[in-house]
Amino acid sequence: MKYNLRSTLFRLLLLIALVSGSSWVLKAKDKKPLVIPLESKNNALALQVNANGDLAMIYFGKKLADVNEYAAVPGAYKQTSDYTGELNAAYSSSGSRNLVEPAITVTHADGDNSLALKYVNHTLTDVKAGVKLLKVQLKDPAYPFEVTLYYQVFTNEDVIEQWSEIRHQEKGNVVLHKFASANLHLKGKEFWLKQYHGDWAKEMQPEEAKLTHGIKTLDSKLGTRANLFQPSVFMISMDKPATEDEGSVLYGALEYSGNFRVDLEVDYQDNLRIIAGINNYASPYTLKANEVFTTPAFLYTFSDQGKGAASRKLQNWARDYKLLDGKGNRLTLLNNWEATYFDFNESKLAELLKDTKRLGVDLFLLDDGWFANKYPRNGDTQGLGDWAENKQKLPNGISSLVKEAKNNEVKFGIWIEPEMVSPKSELYEKHPDWVVKEDKREEYYFRNQLVLDLSNAKVQDFVYGVVDGLFTKNPDLAYIKWDCNAVIYNAHSATLKNQSHFYIEYMRGLYKVLERIRKKYPTVPMMLCSGGGGRVDYAALQYFTEYWPSDNTDPVERIFIQWEYSYFYPAISSSNHVTDWGKQPIKFRTDVAMMGKLGFDIVVSKLGEHELQFCKDAISTYNKLKPVIYQGDQYRLANPKEGNVAAMLYVDKEKAKGVLFNYLVSSRYDEGSKLPIKLKGLDPSKKYKFKEVNVYPGTSSSIDEGAVYSGDFLMKIGFNPQLSLSRTSVVLQIEEAR
């Protein structure tokens, strides 16, 4: 009883102090807390302001029928006491009452480390049809310091983008030690995390485990290529691990291409707190008065119908709102890398341009090795940064190749890696101060290269000039493959006054360059490569039409890699090439690559007659099917990690057409599709028929094209693609039988 009396007295005194000093705090006589519901088509997030002006997150999940009942949610939980009153803070601060991981930590101009953020006001506006923006302003009653929280809701897709703006008007600078984009608070019986790890050629390796008390941190400190070891995407299943079609699951992703940090804390009340944003590692930020620090957006969606529904929400959102030209077309291509590597000249490339036409793809892509003269780019040890055509290999320059491509009725694209430099290069000799390095430390290389300092405006101009120069000289240039292979060692800028700002200013510089490029060249397709999946995120994909999932193009490996990427990214954004990796036949390799944006990196002249004919026919078929693959709803039917068969289905919005990809991922004796595969996403009342496509020349399909099945039958019983050791990949076109 003494404890309760003391606690009540303390709260009363605190309330009196706040009310007397700050007119924006709710009055004590207001018995009902202010509830701010934010609803989408199926879901809702509810915030609440109490009498002390504290902003809390009281609900996130499936939308309630009665909007007034969100206020009753907190009373339904009878957990242990919240001694701080801030466990469910919408944006938790440090140095005052909060005892758990904060979203924001600061040192004020007078040296004080405490921060308390109180509600001021909020506005909810319609940005455009289907998009709403909630803006909540918070202030510290003791300091002229404020944070504005933004929640942008995409109603039909059930997707939220959340970010924050931090500013102050103190007499001096404030140091930001942590500056998260979002701070979520979830209630549930237990929580399961699905996260990813990897390395070069081993991207998107999944792990799922129950979260225990304490903090689990997902982060990157690589500076560039930040997703190399730890992607910033994850899933949280509530109560039990979600399956493809059942369970409650949250998908989260930070829209940022640099160092990220996600803290997942199960607190002493057994609730989950998610704090996501830029990694504050080595990055305390000195904020001047009236300067605005804007965090990147944290993206999340929720489904109570399993992982598949969450994926489709996110993919629809990406195509409609975020991915560059997400509703458009993509170019099929032939890349020269595996045909020539660095060893090529004009005559070799002229033959490859003819092969491009013969194969039937849209574009020829010239890869690494076309530039540098003093230190010729004949390997990966020199020349990077010297973006003049190599006169020995290309005496007539890129322009002659662009013209030759046009003569062959194909387009021409080119590889660049403009953020990097070889230590052995003219650029390094002329501008050593443009390179990220510590003068007092020995240089240390990642893939024989260093990173250019994009926090430097002169370097930004240079990188922009690499791209602009290519297009200025070659207006018909139709495609850019933008690579980024090195991570940052010895992080230091020769021109930046505050080295603690380096990692942040590097990414600001990169985005400035990409914005300039897109302002002048808004529609040119660009592939985001980064040695594989090293920089795949939705901030970067605002500027790129597609990404390169992995340098590992073994088709069996790619089935697993592309499967995991599909949880977060639509097929139209996944660049998949047919190469000579692996021991599978050309049909299997092509069938796997068709699950996204199709390309080839093979020696066409070495293809046999039937192989070439198959590729040409497959490309023609792909061009007819790609509208469904690019824009259709995706359904993962048979998980290769759970059996010997992988099956992926794409269905158009009218549920009239589909494409079903089937693969045998085991070569053990007598393996095959012994059970029918249950389809999803069809209309149970419609009738459907199947046609096998990509049938290899000289063989015939065992699929009965005359058979008709109801959608009900196909979703309850299924269809057997008849996979076997002699039929390891089967692609089926599905059409409504009229």
Coordinates of C-alpha atoms in Angstrom, one line a residue, residues 65-328:
A65 CA -15.0 -3.2 -36.7
D66 CA -15.6 -0.4 -34.2
V67 CA -13.0 2.4 -34.3
N68 CA -14.0 3.5 -30.8
E69 CA -12.9 0.2 -29.3
Y70 CA -9.1 0.7 -29.8
A71 CA -9.3 2.7 -26.5
A72 CA -10.3 -0.5 -24.7
V73 CA -7.3 -2.5 -25.9
P74 CA -4.9 -1.6 -23.1
G75 CA -7.4 -2.6 -20.4
A76 CA -7.6 -6.1 -21.8
Y77 CA -4.0 -7.0 -20.8
K78 CA -3.2 -7.8 -17.2
Q79 CA 0.5 -8.0 -17.3
T80 CA 3.1 -7.1 -14.7
S81 CA 3.4 -3.4 -13.9
D82 CA 5.1 -1.0 -16.3
Y83 CA 7.2 0.9 -13.8
T84 CA 8.3 3.5 -16.3
G85 CA 5.0 4.1 -18.0
E86 CA 7.0 4.1 -21.3
L87 CA 7.4 0.5 -22.3
N88 CA 5.0 1.0 -25.2
A89 CA 6.2 4.4 -26.1
A90 CA 5.7 5.3 -29.8
Y91 CA 9.2 6.8 -29.8
S92 CA 11.2 6.0 -26.7
S93 CA 13.8 8.4 -25.5
S94 CA 16.7 7.9 -23.0
G95 CA 17.9 9.6 -19.8
S96 CA 14.6 10.2 -18.2
R97 CA 12.1 7.4 -17.2
N98 CA 12.8 4.9 -19.9
L99 CA 14.7 1.8 -18.8
V100 CA 14.7 -0.2 -22.1
E101 CA 16.4 0.3 -25.5
P102 CA 15.6 3.8 -26.7
A103 CA 14.8 5.0 -30.2
I104 CA 16.6 8.3 -29.7
T105 CA 19.5 9.3 -27.5
V106 CA 20.9 12.9 -27.4
T107 CA 23.3 15.2 -25.6
H108 CA 21.8 18.7 -25.4
A109 CA 23.8 21.9 -26.0
D110 CA 24.3 22.3 -22.2
G111 CA 25.6 18.8 -21.8
D112 CA 22.5 17.2 -20.4
N113 CA 21.7 13.7 -21.6
S114 CA 18.0 13.4 -20.8
L115 CA 15.1 13.6 -23.2
A116 CA 11.4 13.5 -22.6
L117 CA 9.1 13.7 -25.6
K118 CA 5.5 14.9 -25.1
Y119 CA 2.6 15.0 -27.6
V120 CA 1.9 18.4 -29.1
N121 CA -0.6 17.7 -32.0
H122 CA -1.2 15.5 -35.0
T123 CA -2.7 15.8 -38.5
L124 CA -4.0 13.1 -40.8
T125 CA -4.1 14.1 -44.5
D126 CA -4.8 12.3 -47.8
V127 CA -1.7 12.4 -49.9
K128 CA -3.5 10.9 -52.9
A129 CA -6.0 8.2 -53.5
G130 CA -5.2 5.2 -51.3
V131 CA -2.4 7.0 -49.4
K132 CA -2.7 8.7 -46.0
L133 CA -0.1 10.5 -43.9
L134 CA -0.3 10.8 -40.2
K135 CA 2.1 13.4 -38.7
V136 CA 2.6 13.5 -34.9
Q137 CA 4.6 16.3 -33.3
L138 CA 6.5 15.7 -30.0
K139 CA 8.4 18.1 -27.9
D140 CA 10.6 18.1 -24.8
P141 CA 9.0 20.4 -22.2
A142 CA 12.5 21.4 -20.8
Y143 CA 14.3 22.0 -24.0
P144 CA 13.4 23.5 -27.5
F145 CA 13.9 20.0 -29.0
E146 CA 11.3 18.2 -31.1
V147 CA 10.7 15.1 -33.1
T148 CA 8.0 14.7 -35.7
L149 CA 6.8 11.1 -36.4
Y150 CA 5.5 10.3 -39.9
Y151 CA 3.3 7.3 -40.7
Q152 CA 2.5 6.9 -44.4
V153 CA -0.2 4.3 -44.9
F154 CA -0.9 2.7 -48.3
T155 CA -4.5 1.7 -47.6
N156 CA -5.2 -1.1 -50.2
E157 CA -1.8 -2.7 -49.7
D158 CA -1.8 -2.6 -45.8
V159 CA 1.7 -1.2 -45.9
I160 CA 3.1 1.5 -43.6
E161 CA 6.3 3.6 -44.1
Q162 CA 7.4 5.3 -40.9
W163 CA 10.2 7.8 -40.4
S164 CA 11.1 10.7 -38.1
E165 CA 12.3 14.3 -38.3
I166 CA 14.5 15.6 -35.5
R167 CA 15.2 19.3 -35.0
H168 CA 16.0 21.8 -32.2
Q169 CA 16.4 25.5 -31.4
E170 CA 18.9 25.2 -28.6
K171 CA 21.8 27.7 -28.1
G172 CA 24.5 25.5 -29.5
N173 CA 24.7 22.1 -31.1
V174 CA 23.0 18.9 -30.0
V175 CA 24.6 15.5 -30.5
L176 CA 22.4 12.7 -31.7
H177 CA 23.7 9.4 -30.4
K178 CA 20.8 7.3 -31.7
F179 CA 18.2 8.3 -34.2
A180 CA 15.8 5.5 -35.1
S181 CA 13.2 5.7 -37.9
A182 CA 10.5 3.7 -36.0
N183 CA 9.7 2.2 -32.6
L184 CA 7.0 -0.5 -32.7
H185 CA 5.4 -2.2 -29.7
L186 CA 3.7 -5.6 -30.2
K187 CA 1.8 -7.8 -27.8
G188 CA 1.6 -11.5 -28.3
K189 CA 2.0 -14.9 -26.6
E190 CA 5.5 -15.3 -28.1
F191 CA 7.4 -14.1 -31.1
W192 CA 9.4 -15.9 -33.8
L193 CA 12.0 -14.1 -35.9
K194 CA 12.9 -15.2 -39.5
Q195 CA 16.1 -13.4 -40.5
Y196 CA 18.7 -13.8 -43.2
H197 CA 22.5 -14.1 -43.4
G198 CA 24.9 -14.8 -46.2
D199 CA 28.1 -14.0 -48.1
W200 CA 29.2 -13.7 -51.7
A201 CA 27.3 -16.4 -53.7
K202 CA 25.4 -17.5 -50.6
E203 CA 22.8 -14.7 -50.3
M204 CA 19.5 -14.8 -48.4
Q205 CA 20.2 -17.8 -46.2
P206 CA 17.2 -18.1 -43.8
E207 CA 17.1 -18.8 -40.1
E208 CA 14.0 -18.9 -37.9
A209 CA 14.0 -19.0 -34.1
K210 CA 11.9 -17.9 -31.1
L211 CA 12.9 -14.6 -29.7
T212 CA 13.9 -14.7 -26.0
H213 CA 14.1 -12.0 -23.4
G214 CA 16.8 -9.4 -24.1
I215 CA 17.8 -7.8 -27.3
K216 CA 18.5 -9.4 -30.7
T217 CA 20.2 -7.0 -33.1
L218 CA 20.3 -7.2 -36.9
D219 CA 22.9 -4.8 -38.2
S220 CA 25.5 -3.9 -40.8
K221 CA 28.7 -1.8 -40.4
L222 CA 30.0 -2.3 -44.0
G223 CA 29.3 1.3 -45.2
T224 CA 28.6 0.2 -48.8
R225 CA 27.3 -3.2 -49.9
A226 CA 25.6 -3.2 -46.5
N227 CA 23.5 -6.4 -47.1
L228 CA 26.5 -8.6 -47.9
F229 CA 26.4 -10.6 -44.6
Q230 CA 23.1 -9.5 -43.0
P231 CA 20.1 -8.2 -45.1
S232 CA 17.9 -5.6 -43.4
V233 CA 14.7 -7.5 -44.2
F234 CA 13.0 -9.8 -41.6
M235 CA 9.7 -11.4 -40.5
I236 CA 8.1 -11.6 -37.0
S237 CA 5.5 -14.3 -36.5
M238 CA 3.2 -13.8 -33.5
D239 CA 2.2 -16.6 -31.2
K240 CA 3.6 -19.3 -33.4
P241 CA 5.7 -19.5 -36.6
A242 CA 3.5 -18.5 -39.5
T243 CA 3.2 -20.7 -42.6
E244 CA 2.6 -19.7 -46.1
D245 CA -1.2 -19.5 -45.6
E246 CA -1.7 -19.3 -41.8
G247 CA -0.6 -17.2 -38.9
S248 CA 0.0 -13.6 -38.0
V249 CA 3.2 -12.2 -39.4
L250 CA 4.9 -8.8 -39.7
Y251 CA 7.4 -8.1 -42.5
G252 CA 9.9 -5.3 -41.8
A253 CA 12.5 -3.6 -44.0
L254 CA 14.6 -0.5 -43.7
E255 CA 14.7 1.7 -46.8
Y256 CA 18.3 2.5 -46.6
S257 CA 21.4 1.4 -48.5
G258 CA 24.0 2.0 -45.8
N259 CA 24.7 0.8 -42.2
F260 CA 21.4 -0.3 -40.6
R261 CA 20.4 -1.5 -37.2
V262 CA 17.2 -3.3 -36.0
D263 CA 16.8 -4.0 -32.3
L264 CA 14.3 -6.6 -31.3
E265 CA 13.7 -6.5 -27.6
V266 CA 11.4 -8.9 -25.6
D267 CA 10.9 -6.9 -22.5
Y268 CA 10.0 -8.0 -18.9
Q269 CA 6.3 -7.7 -19.8
D270 CA 6.9 -10.3 -22.5
N271 CA 6.1 -7.8 -25.2
L272 CA 8.2 -7.1 -28.3
R273 CA 9.7 -3.8 -29.1
I274 CA 11.2 -3.2 -32.6
I275 CA 13.5 -0.2 -33.1
A276 CA 14.8 0.2 -36.6
G277 CA 16.9 2.9 -38.3
I278 CA 20.4 3.9 -39.4
N279 CA 23.1 2.2 -37.5
N280 CA 24.5 4.7 -34.9
Y281 CA 27.8 2.8 -35.0
A282 CA 30.7 5.3 -35.2
S283 CA 28.1 7.9 -36.2
P284 CA 27.1 10.4 -33.4
Y285 CA 25.6 13.2 -35.4
T286 CA 26.1 16.9 -34.4
L287 CA 22.8 18.7 -35.2
K288 CA 22.9 22.4 -35.6
A289 CA 20.0 24.6 -34.4
N290 CA 17.1 24.6 -37.0
E291 CA 18.8 21.8 -39.0
V292 CA 16.4 19.0 -39.7
F293 CA 17.7 15.4 -39.5
T294 CA 15.4 13.1 -41.5
T295 CA 15.7 9.4 -41.0
P296 CA 15.1 6.8 -43.7
A297 CA 11.7 5.1 -43.9
F298 CA 11.1 1.8 -42.1
L299 CA 8.7 -0.2 -44.1
Y300 CA 6.3 -2.8 -42.6
T301 CA 3.2 -4.8 -43.3
F302 CA 1.1 -7.3 -41.4
S303 CA -0.9 -10.3 -42.5
D304 CA -3.1 -12.6 -40.4
Q305 CA -3.2 -15.1 -43.3
G306 CA 0.4 -16.2 -43.4
K307 CA 3.5 -15.2 -45.2
G308 CA 2.1 -15.5 -48.7
A309 CA -0.5 -12.8 -48.2
A310 CA 2.2 -10.5 -46.6
S311 CA 4.4 -11.0 -49.7
R312 CA 1.7 -10.2 -52.1
K313 CA 0.8 -7.0 -50.2
L314 CA 4.5 -5.9 -50.3
Q315 CA 4.9 -6.8 -54.0
N316 CA 1.8 -4.9 -55.0
W317 CA 3.0 -1.9 -53.0
A318 CA 6.5 -2.1 -54.6
R319 CA 5.2 -2.2 -58.2
D320 CA 2.7 0.6 -57.6
Y321 CA 4.7 3.0 -55.4
K322 CA 8.4 2.3 -55.0
L323 CA 10.2 0.3 -57.7
L324 CA 11.3 2.4 -60.6
D325 CA 8.9 1.6 -63.5
G326 CA 7.3 -1.1 -61.5
K327 CA 4.4 -1.3 -63.9
G328 CA 6.5 -1.3 -67.0

